[in-house]
Every structure is written in C-alpha cells, then in structure tokens.
mmCIF file of C-alpha atoms and ligand atoms in Angstrom:
data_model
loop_
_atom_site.group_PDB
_atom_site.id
_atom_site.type_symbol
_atom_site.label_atom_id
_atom_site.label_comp_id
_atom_site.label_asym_id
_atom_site.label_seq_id
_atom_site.Cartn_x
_atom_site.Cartn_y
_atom_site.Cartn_z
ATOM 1 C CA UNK A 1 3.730 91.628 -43.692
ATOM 2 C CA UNK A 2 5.116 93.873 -46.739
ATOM 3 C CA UNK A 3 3.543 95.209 -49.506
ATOM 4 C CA UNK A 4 0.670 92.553 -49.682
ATOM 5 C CA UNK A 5 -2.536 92.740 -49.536
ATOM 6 C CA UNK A 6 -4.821 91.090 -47.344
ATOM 7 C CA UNK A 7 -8.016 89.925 -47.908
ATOM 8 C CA UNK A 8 -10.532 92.779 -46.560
ATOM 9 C CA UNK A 9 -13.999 93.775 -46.890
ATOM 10 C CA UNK A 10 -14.797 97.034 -45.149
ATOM 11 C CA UNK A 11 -17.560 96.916 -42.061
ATOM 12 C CA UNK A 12 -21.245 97.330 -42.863
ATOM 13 C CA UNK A 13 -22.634 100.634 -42.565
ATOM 14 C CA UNK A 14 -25.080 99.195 -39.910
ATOM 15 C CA UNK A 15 -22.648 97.073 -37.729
ATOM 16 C CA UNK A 16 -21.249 97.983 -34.586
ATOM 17 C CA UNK A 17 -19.314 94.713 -34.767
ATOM 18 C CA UNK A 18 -15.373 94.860 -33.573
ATOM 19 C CA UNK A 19 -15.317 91.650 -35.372
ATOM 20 C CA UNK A 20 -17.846 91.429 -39.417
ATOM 21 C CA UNK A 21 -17.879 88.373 -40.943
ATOM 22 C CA UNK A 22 -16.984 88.293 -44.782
ATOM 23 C CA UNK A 23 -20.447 88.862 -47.434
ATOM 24 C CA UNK A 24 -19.311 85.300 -49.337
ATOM 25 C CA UNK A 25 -18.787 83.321 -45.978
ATOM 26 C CA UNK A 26 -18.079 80.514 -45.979
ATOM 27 C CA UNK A 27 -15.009 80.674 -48.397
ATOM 28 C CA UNK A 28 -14.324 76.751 -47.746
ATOM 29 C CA UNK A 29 -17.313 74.719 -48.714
ATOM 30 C CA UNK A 30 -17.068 71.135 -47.200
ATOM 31 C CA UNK A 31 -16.884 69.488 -50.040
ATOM 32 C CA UNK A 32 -13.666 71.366 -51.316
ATOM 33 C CA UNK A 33 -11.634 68.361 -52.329
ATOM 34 C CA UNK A 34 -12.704 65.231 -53.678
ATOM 35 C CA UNK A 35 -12.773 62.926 -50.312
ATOM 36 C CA UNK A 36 -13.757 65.209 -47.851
ATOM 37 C CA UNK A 37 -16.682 65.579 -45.359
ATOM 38 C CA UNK A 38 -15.663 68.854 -43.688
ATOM 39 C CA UNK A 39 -12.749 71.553 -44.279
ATOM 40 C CA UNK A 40 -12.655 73.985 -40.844
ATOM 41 C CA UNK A 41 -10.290 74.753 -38.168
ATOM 42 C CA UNK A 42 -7.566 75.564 -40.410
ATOM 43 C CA UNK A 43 -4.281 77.961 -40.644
ATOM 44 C CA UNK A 44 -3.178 80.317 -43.413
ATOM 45 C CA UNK A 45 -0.022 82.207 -43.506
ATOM 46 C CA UNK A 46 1.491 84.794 -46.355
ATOM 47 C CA UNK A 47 3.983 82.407 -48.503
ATOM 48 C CA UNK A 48 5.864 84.361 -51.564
ATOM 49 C CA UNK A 49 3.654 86.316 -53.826
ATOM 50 C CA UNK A 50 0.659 84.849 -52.012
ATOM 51 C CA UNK A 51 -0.802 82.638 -49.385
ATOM 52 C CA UNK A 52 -0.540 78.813 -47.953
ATOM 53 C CA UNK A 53 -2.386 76.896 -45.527
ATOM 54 C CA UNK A 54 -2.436 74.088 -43.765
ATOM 55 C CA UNK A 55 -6.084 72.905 -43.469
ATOM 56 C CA UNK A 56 -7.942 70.233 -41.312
ATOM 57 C CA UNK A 57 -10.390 67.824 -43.953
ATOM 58 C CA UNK A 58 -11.799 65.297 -42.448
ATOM 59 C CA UNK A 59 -12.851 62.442 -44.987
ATOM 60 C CA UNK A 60 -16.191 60.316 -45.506
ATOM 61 C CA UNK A 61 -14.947 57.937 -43.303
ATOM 62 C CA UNK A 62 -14.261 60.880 -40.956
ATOM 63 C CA UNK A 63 -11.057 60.566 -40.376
ATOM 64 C CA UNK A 64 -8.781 63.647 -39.652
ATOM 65 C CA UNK A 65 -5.774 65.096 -41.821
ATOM 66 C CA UNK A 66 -3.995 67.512 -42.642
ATOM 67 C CA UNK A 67 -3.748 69.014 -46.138
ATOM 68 C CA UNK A 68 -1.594 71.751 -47.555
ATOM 69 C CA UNK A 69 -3.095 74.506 -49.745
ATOM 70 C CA UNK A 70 -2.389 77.744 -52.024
ATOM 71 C CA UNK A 71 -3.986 80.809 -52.631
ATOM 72 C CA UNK A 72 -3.098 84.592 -54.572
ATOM 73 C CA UNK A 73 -5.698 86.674 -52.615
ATOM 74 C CA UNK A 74 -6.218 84.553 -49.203
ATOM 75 C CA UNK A 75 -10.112 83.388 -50.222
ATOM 76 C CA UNK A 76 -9.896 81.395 -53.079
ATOM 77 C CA UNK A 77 -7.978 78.432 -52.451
ATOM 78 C CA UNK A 78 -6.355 75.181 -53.772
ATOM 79 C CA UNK A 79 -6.250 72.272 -51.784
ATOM 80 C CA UNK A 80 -4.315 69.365 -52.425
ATOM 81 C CA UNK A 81 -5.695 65.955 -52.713
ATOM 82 C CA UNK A 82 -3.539 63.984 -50.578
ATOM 83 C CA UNK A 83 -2.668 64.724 -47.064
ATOM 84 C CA UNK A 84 0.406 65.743 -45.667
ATOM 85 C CA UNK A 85 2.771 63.412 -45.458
ATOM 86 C CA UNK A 86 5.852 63.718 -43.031
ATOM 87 C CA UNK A 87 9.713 62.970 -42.805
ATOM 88 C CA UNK A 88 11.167 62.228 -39.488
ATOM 89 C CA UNK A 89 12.183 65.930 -38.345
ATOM 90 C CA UNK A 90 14.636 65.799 -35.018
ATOM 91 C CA UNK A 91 12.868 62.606 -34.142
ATOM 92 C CA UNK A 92 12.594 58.944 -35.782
ATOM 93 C CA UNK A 93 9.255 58.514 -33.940
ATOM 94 C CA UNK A 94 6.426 60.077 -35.531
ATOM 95 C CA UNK A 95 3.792 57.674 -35.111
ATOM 96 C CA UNK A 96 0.353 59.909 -35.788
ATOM 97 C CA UNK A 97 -3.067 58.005 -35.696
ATOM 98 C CA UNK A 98 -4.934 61.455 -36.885
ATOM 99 C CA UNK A 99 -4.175 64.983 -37.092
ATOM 100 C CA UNK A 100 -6.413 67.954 -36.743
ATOM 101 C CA UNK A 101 -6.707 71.683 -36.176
ATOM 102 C CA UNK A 102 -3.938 73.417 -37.433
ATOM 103 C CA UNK A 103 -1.666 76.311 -36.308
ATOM 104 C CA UNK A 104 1.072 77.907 -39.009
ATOM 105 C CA UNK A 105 3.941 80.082 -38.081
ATOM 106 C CA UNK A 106 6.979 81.437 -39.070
ATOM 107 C CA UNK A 107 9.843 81.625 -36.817
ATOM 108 C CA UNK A 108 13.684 82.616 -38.108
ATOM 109 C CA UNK A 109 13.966 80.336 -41.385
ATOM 110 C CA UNK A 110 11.185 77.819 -41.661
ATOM 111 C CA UNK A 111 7.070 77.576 -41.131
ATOM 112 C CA UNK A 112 6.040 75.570 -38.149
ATOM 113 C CA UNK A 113 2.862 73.188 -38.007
ATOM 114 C CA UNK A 114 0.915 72.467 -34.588
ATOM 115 C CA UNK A 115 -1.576 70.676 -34.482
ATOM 116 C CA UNK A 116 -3.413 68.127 -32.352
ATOM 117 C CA UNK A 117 -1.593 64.314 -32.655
ATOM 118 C CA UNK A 118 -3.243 61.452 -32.208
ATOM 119 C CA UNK A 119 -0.807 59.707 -29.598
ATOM 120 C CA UNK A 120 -2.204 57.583 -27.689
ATOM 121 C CA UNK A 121 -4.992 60.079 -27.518
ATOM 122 C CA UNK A 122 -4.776 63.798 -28.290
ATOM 123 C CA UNK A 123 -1.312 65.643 -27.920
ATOM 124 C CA UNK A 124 0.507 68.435 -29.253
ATOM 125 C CA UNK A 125 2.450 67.192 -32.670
ATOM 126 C CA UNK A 126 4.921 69.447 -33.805
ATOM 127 C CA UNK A 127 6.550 69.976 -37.786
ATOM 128 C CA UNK A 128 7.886 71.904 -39.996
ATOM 129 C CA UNK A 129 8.407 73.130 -43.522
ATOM 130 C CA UNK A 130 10.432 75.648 -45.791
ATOM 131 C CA UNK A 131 8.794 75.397 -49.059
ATOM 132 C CA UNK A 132 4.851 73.895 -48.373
ATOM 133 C CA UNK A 133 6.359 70.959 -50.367
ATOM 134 C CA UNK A 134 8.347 68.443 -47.930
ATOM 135 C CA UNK A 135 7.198 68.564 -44.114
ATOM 136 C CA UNK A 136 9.472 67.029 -41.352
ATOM 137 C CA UNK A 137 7.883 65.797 -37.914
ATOM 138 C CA UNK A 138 9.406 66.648 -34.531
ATOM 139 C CA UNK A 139 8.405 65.342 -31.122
ATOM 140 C CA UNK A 140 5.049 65.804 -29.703
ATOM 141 C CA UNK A 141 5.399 68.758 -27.901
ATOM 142 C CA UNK A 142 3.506 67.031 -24.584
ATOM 143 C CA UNK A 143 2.078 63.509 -23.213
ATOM 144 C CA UNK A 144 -1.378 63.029 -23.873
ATOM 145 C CA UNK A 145 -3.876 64.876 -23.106
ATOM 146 C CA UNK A 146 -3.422 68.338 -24.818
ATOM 147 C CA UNK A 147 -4.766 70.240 -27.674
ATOM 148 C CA UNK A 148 -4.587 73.989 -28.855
ATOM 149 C CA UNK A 149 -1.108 74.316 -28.870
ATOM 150 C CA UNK A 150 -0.160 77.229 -30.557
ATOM 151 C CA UNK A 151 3.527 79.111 -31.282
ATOM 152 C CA UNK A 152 4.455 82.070 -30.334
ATOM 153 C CA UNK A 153 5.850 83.715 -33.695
ATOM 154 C CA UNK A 154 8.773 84.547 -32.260
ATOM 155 C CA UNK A 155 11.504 83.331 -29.239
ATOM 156 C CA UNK A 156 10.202 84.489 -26.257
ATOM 157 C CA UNK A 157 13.386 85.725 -23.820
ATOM 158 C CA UNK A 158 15.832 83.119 -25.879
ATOM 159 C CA UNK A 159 13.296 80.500 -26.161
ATOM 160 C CA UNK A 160 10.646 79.278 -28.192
ATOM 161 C CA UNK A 161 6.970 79.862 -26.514
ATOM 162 C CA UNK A 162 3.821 77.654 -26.853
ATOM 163 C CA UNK A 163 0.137 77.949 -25.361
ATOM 164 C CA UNK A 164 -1.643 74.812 -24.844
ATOM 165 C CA UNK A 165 -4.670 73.238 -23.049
ATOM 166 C CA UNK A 166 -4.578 69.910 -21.337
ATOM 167 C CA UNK A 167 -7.372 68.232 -21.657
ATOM 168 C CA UNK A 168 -9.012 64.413 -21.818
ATOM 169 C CA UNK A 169 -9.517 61.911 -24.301
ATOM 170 C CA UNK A 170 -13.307 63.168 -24.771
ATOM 171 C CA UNK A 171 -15.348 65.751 -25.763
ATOM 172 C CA UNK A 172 -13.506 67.127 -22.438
ATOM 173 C CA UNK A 173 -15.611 69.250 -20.197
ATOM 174 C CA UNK A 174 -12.891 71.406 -18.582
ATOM 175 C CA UNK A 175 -9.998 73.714 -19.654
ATOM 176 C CA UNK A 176 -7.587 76.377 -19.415
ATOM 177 C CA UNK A 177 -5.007 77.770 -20.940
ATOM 178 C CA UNK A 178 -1.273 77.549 -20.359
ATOM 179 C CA UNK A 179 2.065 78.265 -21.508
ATOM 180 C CA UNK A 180 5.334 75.884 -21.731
ATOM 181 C CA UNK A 181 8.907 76.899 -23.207
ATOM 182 C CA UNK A 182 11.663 75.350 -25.209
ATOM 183 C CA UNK A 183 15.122 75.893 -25.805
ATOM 184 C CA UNK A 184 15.366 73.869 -29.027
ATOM 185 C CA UNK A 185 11.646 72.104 -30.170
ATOM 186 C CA UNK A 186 12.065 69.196 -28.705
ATOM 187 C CA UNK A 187 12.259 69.406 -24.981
ATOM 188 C CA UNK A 188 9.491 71.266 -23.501
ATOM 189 C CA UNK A 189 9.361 72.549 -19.501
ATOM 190 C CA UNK A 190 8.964 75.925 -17.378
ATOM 191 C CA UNK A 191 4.831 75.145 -17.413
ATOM 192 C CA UNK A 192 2.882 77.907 -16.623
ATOM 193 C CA UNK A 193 -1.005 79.146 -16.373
ATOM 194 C CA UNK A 194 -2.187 81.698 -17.980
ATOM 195 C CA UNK A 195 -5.672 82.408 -18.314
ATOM 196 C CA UNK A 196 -8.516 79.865 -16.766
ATOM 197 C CA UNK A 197 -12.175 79.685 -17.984
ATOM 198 C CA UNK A 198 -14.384 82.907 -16.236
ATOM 199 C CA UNK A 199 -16.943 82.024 -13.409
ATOM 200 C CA UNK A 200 -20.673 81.777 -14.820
ATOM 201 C CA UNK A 201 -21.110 84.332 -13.418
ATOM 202 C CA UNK A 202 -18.824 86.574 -15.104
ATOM 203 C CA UNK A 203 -18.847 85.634 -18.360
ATOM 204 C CA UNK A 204 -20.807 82.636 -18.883
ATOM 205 C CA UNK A 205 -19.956 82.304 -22.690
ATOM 206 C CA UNK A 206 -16.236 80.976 -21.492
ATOM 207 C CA UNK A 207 -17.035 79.403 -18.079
ATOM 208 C CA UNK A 208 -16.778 75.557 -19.385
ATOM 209 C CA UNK A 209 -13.103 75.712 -21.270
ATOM 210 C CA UNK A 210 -10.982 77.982 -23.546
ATOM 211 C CA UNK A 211 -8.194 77.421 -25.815
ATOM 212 C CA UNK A 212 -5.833 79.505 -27.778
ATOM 213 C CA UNK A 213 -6.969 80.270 -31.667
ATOM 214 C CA UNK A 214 -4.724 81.951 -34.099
ATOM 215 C CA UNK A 215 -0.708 82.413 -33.347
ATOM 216 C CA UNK A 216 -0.770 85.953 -31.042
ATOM 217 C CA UNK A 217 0.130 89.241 -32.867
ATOM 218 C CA UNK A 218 2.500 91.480 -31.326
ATOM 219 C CA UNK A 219 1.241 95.047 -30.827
ATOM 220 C CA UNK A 220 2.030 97.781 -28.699
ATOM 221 C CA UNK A 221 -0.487 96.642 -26.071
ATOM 222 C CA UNK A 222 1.100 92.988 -25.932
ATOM 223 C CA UNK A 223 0.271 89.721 -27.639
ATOM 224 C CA UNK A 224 -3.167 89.864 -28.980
ATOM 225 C CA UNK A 225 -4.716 86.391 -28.145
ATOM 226 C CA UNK A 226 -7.573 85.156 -30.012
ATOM 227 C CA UNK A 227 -9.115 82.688 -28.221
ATOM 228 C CA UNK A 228 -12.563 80.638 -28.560
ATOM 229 C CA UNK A 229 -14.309 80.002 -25.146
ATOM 230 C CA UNK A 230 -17.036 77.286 -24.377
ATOM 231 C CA UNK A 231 -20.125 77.128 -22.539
ATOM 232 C CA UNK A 232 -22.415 74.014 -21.881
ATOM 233 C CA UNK A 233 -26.068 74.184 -22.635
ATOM 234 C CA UNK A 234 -28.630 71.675 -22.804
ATOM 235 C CA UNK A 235 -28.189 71.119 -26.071
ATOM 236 C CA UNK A 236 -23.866 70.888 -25.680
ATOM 237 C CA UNK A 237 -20.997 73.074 -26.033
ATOM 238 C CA UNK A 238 -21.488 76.587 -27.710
ATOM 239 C CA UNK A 239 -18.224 78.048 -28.979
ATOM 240 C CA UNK A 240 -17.649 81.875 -29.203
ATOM 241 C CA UNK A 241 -14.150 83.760 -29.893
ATOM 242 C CA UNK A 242 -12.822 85.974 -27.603
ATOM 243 C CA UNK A 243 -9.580 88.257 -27.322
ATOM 244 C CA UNK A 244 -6.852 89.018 -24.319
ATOM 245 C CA UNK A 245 -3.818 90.981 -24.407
ATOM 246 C CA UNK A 246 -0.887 89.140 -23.018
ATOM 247 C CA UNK A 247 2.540 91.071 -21.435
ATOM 248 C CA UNK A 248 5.045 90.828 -24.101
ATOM 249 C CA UNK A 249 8.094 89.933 -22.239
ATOM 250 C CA UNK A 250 6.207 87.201 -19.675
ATOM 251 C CA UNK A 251 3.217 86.019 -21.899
ATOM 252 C CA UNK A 252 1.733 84.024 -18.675
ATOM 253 C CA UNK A 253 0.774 87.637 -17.792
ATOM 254 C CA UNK A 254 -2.436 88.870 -18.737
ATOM 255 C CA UNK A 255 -3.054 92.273 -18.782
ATOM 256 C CA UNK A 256 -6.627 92.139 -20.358
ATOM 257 C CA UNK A 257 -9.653 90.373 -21.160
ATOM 258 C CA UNK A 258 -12.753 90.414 -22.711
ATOM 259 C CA UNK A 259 -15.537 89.974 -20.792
ATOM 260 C CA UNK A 260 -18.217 89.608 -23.898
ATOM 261 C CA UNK A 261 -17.093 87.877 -26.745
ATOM 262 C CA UNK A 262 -16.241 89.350 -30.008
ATOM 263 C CA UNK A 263 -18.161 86.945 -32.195
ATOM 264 C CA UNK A 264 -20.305 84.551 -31.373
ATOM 265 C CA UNK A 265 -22.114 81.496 -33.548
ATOM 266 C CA UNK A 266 -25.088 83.265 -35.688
ATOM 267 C CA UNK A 267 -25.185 82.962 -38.999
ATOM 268 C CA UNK A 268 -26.907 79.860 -40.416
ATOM 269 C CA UNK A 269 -23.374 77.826 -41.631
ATOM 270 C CA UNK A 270 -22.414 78.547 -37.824
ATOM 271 C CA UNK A 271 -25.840 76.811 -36.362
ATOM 272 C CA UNK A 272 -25.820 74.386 -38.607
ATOM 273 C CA UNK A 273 -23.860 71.673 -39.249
ATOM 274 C CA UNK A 274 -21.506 68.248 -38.441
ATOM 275 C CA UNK A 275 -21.449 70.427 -34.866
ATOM 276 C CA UNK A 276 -24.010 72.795 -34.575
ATOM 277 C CA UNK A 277 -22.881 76.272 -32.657
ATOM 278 C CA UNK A 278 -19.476 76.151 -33.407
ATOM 279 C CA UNK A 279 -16.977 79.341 -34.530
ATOM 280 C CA UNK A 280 -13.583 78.160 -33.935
ATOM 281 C CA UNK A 281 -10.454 80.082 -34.729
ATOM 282 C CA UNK A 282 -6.736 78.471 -35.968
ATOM 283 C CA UNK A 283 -5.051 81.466 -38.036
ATOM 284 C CA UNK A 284 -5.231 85.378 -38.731
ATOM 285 C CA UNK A 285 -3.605 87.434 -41.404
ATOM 286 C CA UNK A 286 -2.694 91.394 -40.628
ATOM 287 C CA UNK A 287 -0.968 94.564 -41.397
ATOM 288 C CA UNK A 288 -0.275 96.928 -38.905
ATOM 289 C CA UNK A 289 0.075 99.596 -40.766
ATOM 290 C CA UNK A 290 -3.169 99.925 -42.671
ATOM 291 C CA UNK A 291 -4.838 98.750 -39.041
ATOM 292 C CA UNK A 292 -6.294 95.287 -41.024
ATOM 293 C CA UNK A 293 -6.794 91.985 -39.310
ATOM 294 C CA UNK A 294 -8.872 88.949 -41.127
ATOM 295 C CA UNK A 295 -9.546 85.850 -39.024
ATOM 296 C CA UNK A 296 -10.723 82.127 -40.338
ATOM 297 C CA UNK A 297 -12.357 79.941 -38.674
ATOM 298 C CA UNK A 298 -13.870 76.881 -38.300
ATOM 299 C CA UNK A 299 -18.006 76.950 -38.471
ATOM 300 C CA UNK A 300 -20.437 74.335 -37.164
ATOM 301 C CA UNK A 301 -16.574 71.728 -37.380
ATOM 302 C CA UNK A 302 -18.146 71.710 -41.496
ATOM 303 C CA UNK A 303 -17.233 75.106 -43.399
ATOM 304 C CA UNK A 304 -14.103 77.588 -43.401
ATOM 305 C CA UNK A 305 -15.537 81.257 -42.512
ATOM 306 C CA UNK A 306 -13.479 84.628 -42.541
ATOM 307 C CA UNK A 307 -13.860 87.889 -39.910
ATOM 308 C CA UNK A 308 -11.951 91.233 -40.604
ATOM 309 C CA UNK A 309 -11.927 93.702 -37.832
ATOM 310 C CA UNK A 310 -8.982 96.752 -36.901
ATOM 311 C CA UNK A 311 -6.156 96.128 -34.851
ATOM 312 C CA UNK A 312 -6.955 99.048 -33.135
ATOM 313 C CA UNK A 313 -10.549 98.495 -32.564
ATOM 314 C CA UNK A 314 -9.979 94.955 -30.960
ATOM 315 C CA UNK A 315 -7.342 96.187 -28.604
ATOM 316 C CA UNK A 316 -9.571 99.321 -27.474
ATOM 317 C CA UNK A 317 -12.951 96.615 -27.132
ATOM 318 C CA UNK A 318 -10.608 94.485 -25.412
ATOM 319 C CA UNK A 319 -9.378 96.981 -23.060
ATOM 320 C CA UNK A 320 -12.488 98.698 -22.117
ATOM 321 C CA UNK A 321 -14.251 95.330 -21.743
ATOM 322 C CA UNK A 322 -11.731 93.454 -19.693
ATOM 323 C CA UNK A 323 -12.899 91.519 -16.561
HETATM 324 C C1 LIG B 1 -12.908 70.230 -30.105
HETATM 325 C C2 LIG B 1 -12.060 69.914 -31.321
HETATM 326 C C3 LIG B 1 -12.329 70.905 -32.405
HETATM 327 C C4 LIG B 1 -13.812 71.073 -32.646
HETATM 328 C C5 LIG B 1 -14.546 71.319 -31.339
HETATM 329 C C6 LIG B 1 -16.037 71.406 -31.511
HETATM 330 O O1 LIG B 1 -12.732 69.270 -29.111
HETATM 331 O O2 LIG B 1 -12.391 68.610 -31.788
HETATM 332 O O3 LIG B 1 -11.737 70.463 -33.563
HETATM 333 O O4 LIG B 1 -14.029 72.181 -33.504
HETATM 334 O O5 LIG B 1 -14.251 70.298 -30.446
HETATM 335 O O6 LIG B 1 -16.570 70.185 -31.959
#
C-alpha cells in the first residue's frame, strides 16, 4: 500500500500482546444497517482514496449476504442496504442459496470475492469486481463441502493459488487446511495439504479444525497466514487466531507455526453473543514499511472487532513459537 494510512492505535503500555485489540472495539455494531441481526466475518481492502469491504450481515430472518461497504479511515464505515447482487461472470450458473464470510483481494486488474456458496450445501463461490459497484459471479471454486477459501494475492508460479478447508454440511467437527491451483478461475486441480489441526496435545487450542483467515501477506519470511483454529469444549467450539509462515514459491510448505495462539476470545463482545467464544478473522490491512498490520474480525458471529500488531513482531512470535 502507498502513501495511506492505516488504521492504528499504538500497543498499551502494559501489554505484552503480539496481537492488541483496538480501545473502541467493536467498530461494527450488529445492528449497522437497517435489516440486520449480525455484521462479522468480513473483508476490507484499500480502494482509491480510502477503503471498501465486502461484509457478511446476516438479517432477522437470519439469512446470510453479502453487502458492499465504504470507508476514509478503515473504522468508520458505510454499509449499503441491499446485498450484493451478481452478473454471470465466466459462468451462466450462479445459483447461490446464501453467502457468507468474505475474503477481498486484488490480483492484476480487478478485486476478487470468496466466500462460502450455498450450493447444495457450503462451497467455495468465486466473483469479482473493478469498481465496488457491479460484481460478476464465476464458478464455485469446488463441490460441496468447503469453506475458507481464500486467494493468494498474487499468481503463484503462473497460476492463481487458493487455500481452502473441506468440510460437511454441519457445524463440522473436523478440518484442515489445503491448497488447490488454477490456470484461469474457473478450473481448479493440483490439490494439496498444507497444514492439519495440532494433536491435543500440542496445541489443544487448534486440535478440532483450522481454516485460513485474511488473504496471506508476502514478507521476507514467506506468506504470513492468519488462521483461526478450533477446539471443542463442553460448552462447543472455541475459536482463537493463530499465524504460520508459508514458503513463498510452494505455499503447501510450511516453514512455521505457532504453537500458542496470538489472540484468543476475551473481551466481553467476544464471550458474548449469537456464538459465544468466537474471534474469527476474513481480512488485514498493512504497510511494510512503517511495520503496521490491523486485522478484523468476526466476534461472538455478532460484532466486527479490529487487532493491530507489527509485521515484525508476528513473524519473530511466530518463529520462536513454532511447533
Ligand atoms: C463456522 C462459520 C463461521 C462462524 C463459525 C462460528 O462454521 O459458520 O461463519 O463464524 O462457524 O460459528
């Protein structure tokens, strides 16, 4: 990113946190736009002088959508009132029963929107969109069962790059993460692993499933993966965020891990709410060269919450902590 600012709040004087939440968390309140239930899970990326989003409501009947949105400094923002609606992209069948959680990215001359298609069940739906205005709809990227399926921001090796997790048609109790490739958006092969939950054991705050968060960031350790990882208690799933550094050249490679999680649910609009014990992370905003990095994310599947931490900080954390 040039010239821009991002948001930023500096760390506490107290907090030995890589990751600090923002003082004004959440920055989405639930009731945001006039028909919604929830706003959470959703993606941000730097568009002209400012910012735009693409961000999961769900409505009082709770059903899920996705909504574009504008901001000038990355916190406040504008949400429009009606969802998204699509064109047919490099496909006439875009048949979409819901849509939810979010990815953004720009690659060469357009923004691209993942996000989890109802299909059938849950799949990967794929779209894009030059101007924020008028969206087109590709393929889904998968068959059903998959969610998380985030872009790569740019062609990996000649061709485009997308993490995923295949899941079930539930609340599904299993997961790992892998990576598929594309020569063109629409044909999607060369299936890979590349990370699987961590035994109990280990690192029992990812054992149960994980799933790529935010689009990685290239640095000169790799691709910095955000990540959220699950564990279930007796009271259900508990999600916390977690980072890994992926090889640049052969993303299925991953070079490190961290073994404790950079944030976990603990402030009260992260207990409580539609899910209780939820952070979940879709989209991050950064400049390398004043070392910034702000994260949003999804709290308690209800609020929109924002995390700053430094590039450098993360890396070293995830380097010295890797399992
Ligand atoms: C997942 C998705 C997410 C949600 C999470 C926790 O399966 O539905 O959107 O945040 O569960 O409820």
């Amino acid at each position: 990113m040039k010239n821009k600012l991002i948001p930023w709040q500096e760390k506490p004087e107290n907090s030995k946190e890589v990751l600090w939440r923002y003082s004004e968390n959440p920055i989405i309140d639930r009731y945001a736009i006039p028909t919604s239930n929830s706003i959470f899970n959703s993606a941000v990326v730097p568009f002209k002088d400012g910012y735009a989003g693409v961000f999961r409501c769900d409505n009082k009947a709770v059903q899920m959508n996705i909504f574009a949105g504008f901001s000038e400094n990355g916190i406040d923002w504008d949400i429009e009132h009606q969802p998204i609606s699509f064109a047919p992209g490099n496909t006439q069948m875009i048949d979409s029963d819901y849509k939810y959680d979010p990815r953004v990215t720009f690659i060469e001359d357009r923004y691209w929107i993942t996000w989890c298609n109802g299909y059938h069940g849950p799949t990967i739906g794929i779209g894009y969109t030059f101007d924020f205005k008028e969206f087109y709809q590709c393929e889904n990227a998968f068959l059903p069962f998959n969610r998380n399926g985030v872009l790569f921001p740019k062609k990996i090796n000649g061709k485009y790059a997308m993490l995923s997790r295949p899941s079930d048609n539930g609340h599904t109790p299993f997961g790992d993460i892998y990576i598929s490739y594309s020569p063109d958006m629409k044909y999607w092969g060369e299936h890979r692993c590349v990370m699987k939950v961590a035994p109990f054991e280990k690192s029992a705050w990812q054992c149960t499933k994980i799933g790529a968060g935010p689009v990685p960031i290239l640095t000169n350790e790799g691709w910095l993966l955000f990540y959220h990882g699950v564990i279930a208690t007796c009271n259900g799933f508990r999600y916390s965020i977690g980072a890994a550094l992926l090889d640049e050249n052969e993303p299925e490679k991953v070079k490190f891990r961290s073994q404790p999680y950079l944030m976990a649910p603990a402030e009260i609009y992260e207990l409580t709410g539609d899910v209780p014990n939820v952070i979940f992370p879709c989209a991050s905003l950064h400049s390398m060269e004043e070392d910034k990095l702000a994260l949003y994310y999804g709290a308690a599947d209800t609020v929109t919450g924002l995390a700053f931490g430094k590039i450098s900080e993360i890396i070293a954390f995830t380097k010295k902590n890797s399992f």
